[in-house]
mmCIF file of C-alpha atoms in Angstrom:
data_model
loop_
_atom_site.group_PDB
_atom_site.id
_atom_site.type_symbol
_atom_site.label_atom_id
_atom_site.label_comp_id
_atom_site.label_asym_id
_atom_site.label_seq_id
_atom_site.Cartn_x
_atom_site.Cartn_y
_atom_site.Cartn_z
ATOM 1 C CA MET B 826 -9.166 -2.455 13.958
ATOM 2 C CA SER B 827 -11.074 -4.350 16.820
ATOM 3 C CA ASP B 828 -9.976 -2.092 19.548
ATOM 4 C CA GLU B 829 -11.483 0.980 17.607
ATOM 5 C CA LYS B 830 -15.107 -1.192 17.144
ATOM 6 C CA SER B 831 -14.791 -2.028 20.855
ATOM 7 C CA THR B 832 -14.574 1.823 21.825
ATOM 8 C CA LYS B 833 -17.343 2.608 19.950
ATOM 9 C CA GLU B 834 -19.494 -0.148 20.791
ATOM 10 C CA ASP B 835 -18.764 0.620 24.447
ATOM 11 C CA ASP B 836 -19.370 4.264 23.680
ATOM 12 C CA LEU B 837 -22.485 3.460 22.216
ATOM 13 C CA ASN B 838 -23.408 1.586 25.286
ATOM 14 C CA ALA B 839 -22.722 4.083 27.733
ATOM 15 C CA ARG B 840 -24.780 6.359 25.517
ATOM 16 C CA ILE B 841 -27.699 3.935 25.690
ATOM 17 C CA GLY B 842 -27.515 3.673 29.205
ATOM 18 C CA LYS B 843 -27.496 7.577 29.390
ATOM 19 C CA LYS B 844 -30.634 7.468 27.313
ATOM 20 C CA VAL B 845 -32.523 4.791 29.788
ATOM 21 C CA LYS B 846 -31.623 6.763 32.701
ATOM 22 C CA ALA B 847 -32.807 10.035 31.276
ATOM 23 C CA GLU B 848 -35.992 8.455 29.827
ATOM 24 C CA ARG B 849 -36.823 6.729 33.674
ATOM 25 C CA GLU B 850 -36.034 9.997 34.910
ATOM 26 C CA LYS B 851 -38.025 12.142 32.601
ATOM 27 C CA ARG B 852 -41.050 10.302 34.013
ATOM 28 C CA SER B 853 -40.340 10.132 37.581
ATOM 29 C CA TRP B 854 -39.836 6.370 37.786
ATOM 30 C CA SER B 855 -37.655 4.798 39.935
ATOM 31 C CA LEU B 856 -35.551 1.611 39.144
ATOM 32 C CA THR B 857 -38.102 -0.649 40.827
ATOM 33 C CA GLU B 858 -40.939 1.010 38.629
ATOM 34 C CA LEU B 859 -38.933 0.555 35.078
ATOM 35 C CA ALA B 860 -38.339 -3.065 36.376
ATOM 36 C CA GLU B 861 -42.033 -3.715 37.046
ATOM 37 C CA GLN B 862 -43.177 -2.032 33.518
ATOM 38 C CA SER B 863 -40.376 -3.435 31.597
ATOM 39 C CA GLY B 864 -39.919 -7.018 32.930
ATOM 40 C CA VAL B 865 -36.119 -6.217 33.257
ATOM 41 C CA SER B 866 -34.534 -6.783 36.622
ATOM 42 C CA ARG B 867 -33.603 -3.743 38.354
ATOM 43 C CA ALA B 868 -30.076 -4.812 38.912
ATOM 44 C CA MET B 869 -29.526 -5.088 35.225
ATOM 45 C CA ILE B 870 -31.066 -1.755 34.618
ATOM 46 C CA HIS B 871 -28.975 -0.078 37.097
ATOM 47 C CA LYS B 872 -26.108 -1.706 35.052
ATOM 48 C CA ILE B 873 -27.176 -0.576 31.680
ATOM 49 C CA GLU B 874 -27.539 2.749 32.972
ATOM 50 C CA ARG B 875 -24.239 2.710 34.084
ATOM 51 C CA GLY B 876 -22.578 1.457 31.050
ATOM 52 C CA GLU B 877 -21.516 -1.651 33.036
ATOM 53 C CA SER B 878 -23.371 -3.885 31.147
ATOM 54 C CA SER B 879 -24.156 -4.247 27.200
ATOM 55 C CA PRO B 880 -27.822 -5.095 27.138
ATOM 56 C CA THR B 881 -29.067 -7.683 24.762
ATOM 57 C CA ALA B 882 -31.699 -6.936 22.046
ATOM 58 C CA THR B 883 -34.430 -8.288 24.018
ATOM 59 C CA LEU B 884 -33.710 -6.104 27.041
ATOM 60 C CA LEU B 885 -33.428 -3.205 24.979
ATOM 61 C CA ALA B 886 -36.526 -4.253 23.080
ATOM 62 C CA ARG B 887 -38.272 -4.521 26.654
ATOM 63 C CA LEU B 888 -37.041 -1.082 28.288
ATOM 64 C CA ALA B 889 -37.793 0.846 24.826
ATOM 65 C CA GLY B 890 -41.462 -0.608 25.177
ATOM 66 C CA SER B 891 -41.833 0.780 28.584
ATOM 67 C CA PHE B 892 -41.299 4.111 27.456
ATOM 68 C CA ASP B 893 -43.492 3.567 24.236
ATOM 69 C CA MET B 894 -40.717 3.622 22.061
ATOM 70 C CA SER B 895 -39.035 0.821 19.611
ATOM 71 C CA MET B 896 -35.763 0.081 20.298
ATOM 72 C CA SER B 897 -34.664 1.704 17.042
ATOM 73 C CA GLN B 898 -36.054 4.647 18.555
ATOM 74 C CA LEU B 899 -34.369 4.693 21.688
ATOM 75 C CA ILE B 900 -30.749 3.472 20.022
ATOM 76 C CA ALA B 901 -31.406 6.677 17.485
ATOM 77 C CA LEU B 902 -32.079 9.197 20.478
ATOM 78 C CA SER B 903 -28.894 7.798 21.558
ATOM 79 C CA GLU B 904 -26.771 8.184 18.581
ATOM 80 C CA VAL B 905 -27.570 11.817 17.853
ATOM 81 C CA GLN B 906 -27.320 11.924 14.159
ATOM 82 C CA THR B 907 -28.965 14.931 12.253
ATOM 83 C CA GLY B 908 -29.094 15.834 8.644
ATOM 84 C CA THR B 909 -30.040 14.962 5.486
ATOM 85 C CA LEU B 910 -26.833 12.656 4.353
ATOM 86 C CA LEU B 911 -25.719 9.641 6.379
ATOM 87 C CA LYS B 912 -22.852 8.172 4.875
ATOM 88 C CA GLN B 913 -22.151 4.345 5.618
ATOM 89 C CA HIS B 914 -19.415 4.590 7.881
ATOM 90 C CA GLN B 915 -21.415 7.304 9.881
ATOM 91 C CA GLN B 916 -24.252 4.940 10.610
ATOM 92 C CA PRO B 917 -24.171 3.778 14.220
ATOM 93 C CA ILE B 918 -23.568 -0.101 14.280
ATOM 94 C CA TRP B 919 -24.536 -1.967 17.671
ATOM 95 C CA GLN B 920 -24.194 -5.693 18.080
ATOM 96 C CA ASP B 921 -26.301 -8.042 20.510
ATOM 97 C CA PRO B 922 -23.745 -9.788 23.109
ATOM 98 C CA GLU B 923 -25.698 -12.754 23.277
ATOM 99 C CA THR B 924 -26.467 -13.490 19.849
ATOM 100 C CA GLY B 925 -23.925 -11.555 17.264
ATOM 101 C CA TYR B 926 -27.090 -9.798 15.445
ATOM 102 C CA ILE B 927 -25.691 -6.544 14.138
ATOM 103 C CA ARG B 928 -28.020 -3.661 13.889
ATOM 104 C CA ARG B 929 -27.074 -0.777 11.584
ATOM 105 C CA HIS B 930 -29.173 2.771 11.892
ATOM 106 C CA VAL B 931 -29.442 3.612 8.474
ATOM 107 C CA SER B 932 -31.867 6.949 8.367
ATOM 108 C CA PRO B 933 -30.721 10.029 9.319
ATOM 109 C CA GLY B 934 -32.779 13.265 10.768
ATOM 110 C CA GLN B 935 -36.008 13.433 12.264
ATOM 111 C CA ILE B 936 -38.474 11.785 10.052
ATOM 112 C CA PRO B 937 -41.036 10.004 11.281
ATOM 113 C CA LEU B 938 -39.442 6.787 10.299
ATOM 114 C CA ASP B 939 -36.829 4.484 11.177
ATOM 115 C CA LEU B 940 -35.002 2.520 8.516
ATOM 116 C CA VAL B 941 -32.583 -0.058 10.052
ATOM 117 C CA SER B 942 -30.607 -2.575 8.488
ATOM 118 C CA ILE B 943 -30.108 -6.196 10.183
ATOM 119 C CA GLU B 944 -27.513 -8.831 9.806
ATOM 120 C CA LEU B 945 -29.205 -12.163 11.801
ATOM 121 C CA PRO B 946 -25.912 -15.179 11.620
ATOM 122 C CA PRO B 947 -26.732 -18.181 10.702
ATOM 123 C CA GLY B 948 -28.733 -20.218 13.178
ATOM 124 C CA VAL B 949 -29.465 -17.444 15.435
ATOM 125 C CA SER B 950 -33.035 -16.890 16.797
ATOM 126 C CA VAL B 951 -33.764 -13.313 18.551
ATOM 127 C CA PRO B 952 -36.706 -13.066 20.448
ATOM 128 C CA MET B 953 -38.858 -9.470 20.713
ATOM 129 C CA PRO B 954 -41.461 -9.008 23.338
ATOM 130 C CA VAL B 955 -45.058 -7.754 22.454
ATOM 131 C CA ILE B 956 -43.713 -4.450 24.433
ATOM 132 C CA SER B 957 -41.601 -3.750 21.701
ATOM 133 C CA TYR B 958 -44.399 -3.396 19.198
ATOM 134 C CA LEU B 959 -47.202 -1.534 20.869
ATOM 135 C CA SER B 960 -48.456 1.760 19.041
ATOM 136 C CA ARG B 961 -46.084 0.862 15.960
ATOM 137 C CA ARG B 962 -46.288 0.132 12.569
ATOM 138 C CA GLN B 963 -43.382 -1.565 10.883
ATOM 139 C CA LEU B 964 -42.414 -3.635 7.786
ATOM 140 C CA ILE B 965 -39.733 -6.255 7.479
ATOM 141 C CA TRP B 966 -38.107 -6.492 4.120
ATOM 142 C CA ILE B 967 -35.623 -9.310 3.228
ATOM 143 C CA LEU B 968 -32.580 -8.177 1.552
ATOM 144 C CA GLU B 969 -30.646 -11.024 1.237
ATOM 145 C CA GLY B 970 -31.101 -14.537 2.415
ATOM 146 C CA GLU B 971 -33.670 -16.559 4.825
ATOM 147 C CA LEU B 972 -36.043 -15.648 7.944
ATOM 148 C CA SER B 973 -38.221 -17.369 9.439
ATOM 149 C CA PHE B 974 -40.680 -14.779 11.367
ATOM 150 C CA HIS B 975 -43.009 -15.596 14.135
ATOM 151 C CA GLU B 976 -45.440 -13.314 14.942
ATOM 152 C CA GLY B 977 -47.588 -15.020 18.247
ATOM 153 C CA GLU B 978 -48.823 -18.016 16.599
ATOM 154 C CA LYS B 979 -48.033 -17.025 12.674
ATOM 155 C CA ILE B 980 -44.779 -18.011 11.089
ATOM 156 C CA PHE B 981 -43.951 -16.354 7.917
ATOM 157 C CA GLU B 982 -41.031 -17.965 5.843
ATOM 158 C CA MET B 983 -39.402 -15.136 3.741
ATOM 159 C CA GLN B 984 -36.872 -15.242 1.131
ATOM 160 C CA THR B 985 -34.820 -12.560 -0.816
ATOM 161 C CA GLY B 986 -37.274 -9.579 -1.737
ATOM 162 C CA ASP B 987 -39.857 -10.735 0.426
ATOM 163 C CA CYS B 988 -41.659 -7.967 2.372
ATOM 164 C CA LEU B 989 -44.018 -7.834 5.351
ATOM 165 C CA GLU B 990 -45.683 -5.542 7.292
ATOM 166 C CA LEU B 991 -46.597 -6.755 10.737
ATOM 167 C CA GLY B 992 -49.859 -7.073 12.156
ATOM 168 C CA ASP B 993 -51.168 -6.625 15.879
ATOM 169 C CA PRO B 994 -49.127 -6.316 18.434
ATOM 170 C CA ALA B 995 -47.650 -9.631 19.617
ATOM 171 C CA ASP B 996 -44.409 -11.536 20.997
ATOM 172 C CA CYS B 997 -42.201 -12.304 18.095
ATOM 173 C CA ILE B 998 -38.963 -14.384 17.169
ATOM 174 C CA PHE B 999 -36.733 -13.627 14.048
ATOM 175 C CA ARG B 1000 -34.852 -17.090 13.223
ATOM 176 C CA ASN B 1001 -32.474 -17.822 10.721
ATOM 177 C CA ASP B 1002 -32.335 -21.348 10.494
ATOM 178 C CA SER B 1003 -29.928 -21.240 7.298
ATOM 179 C CA GLU B 1004 -26.230 -21.653 7.280
ATOM 180 C CA GLN B 1005 -25.984 -18.140 5.449
ATOM 181 C CA PRO B 1006 -26.357 -14.632 7.280
ATOM 182 C CA CYS B 1007 -29.686 -13.096 6.718
ATOM 183 C CA ARG B 1008 -29.814 -9.190 5.858
ATOM 184 C CA TYR B 1009 -33.018 -7.858 6.312
ATOM 185 C CA ALA B 1010 -34.289 -3.922 6.661
ATOM 186 C CA VAL B 1011 -37.121 -2.884 9.529
ATOM 187 C CA ILE B 1012 -38.829 -0.078 8.632
ATOM 188 C CA VAL B 1013 -40.848 1.758 11.802
ATOM 189 C CA LEU B 1014 -42.905 4.545 11.303
ATOM 190 C CA LYS B 1015 -42.781 6.537 14.857
#
């Protein structure tokens, strides 16, 4: 089972790499130009594009933001799922190799909204740079557990059932200071 999971993750990482390269080439950017736009090293971008490295959530957010899209949009474009029903076993899953953060893309089709389910392990903190929030409206809805969400200088202590509309773009941090996993939904208007 874990070999099957590794293969699926490797396939998704390879597709993400191809999508990063396609988006870069669509803009006629060199690796150096994308590195300057995103703040991700040229060497790391090259490894990601070739499928030789599993990018972290923070790196993906930086790359996606430089393309004026959310991390969810970049991954969704790599997942190529269409139709009106996306069964749970079909929903693409991506795991951050650095933090163990698990992202499940829930929404099917091409509607102007991404619905993503996140599981944040206990004691984990995931920073997201301001570039990943430009030109986007987002909600965070806590499904289970506790989340300390840092939006610039503001800190929101959230519990099961709480829902937050993000404000102006800012560097953000998702923190789970509890001893239990936190599950939350991120809703992104495209």
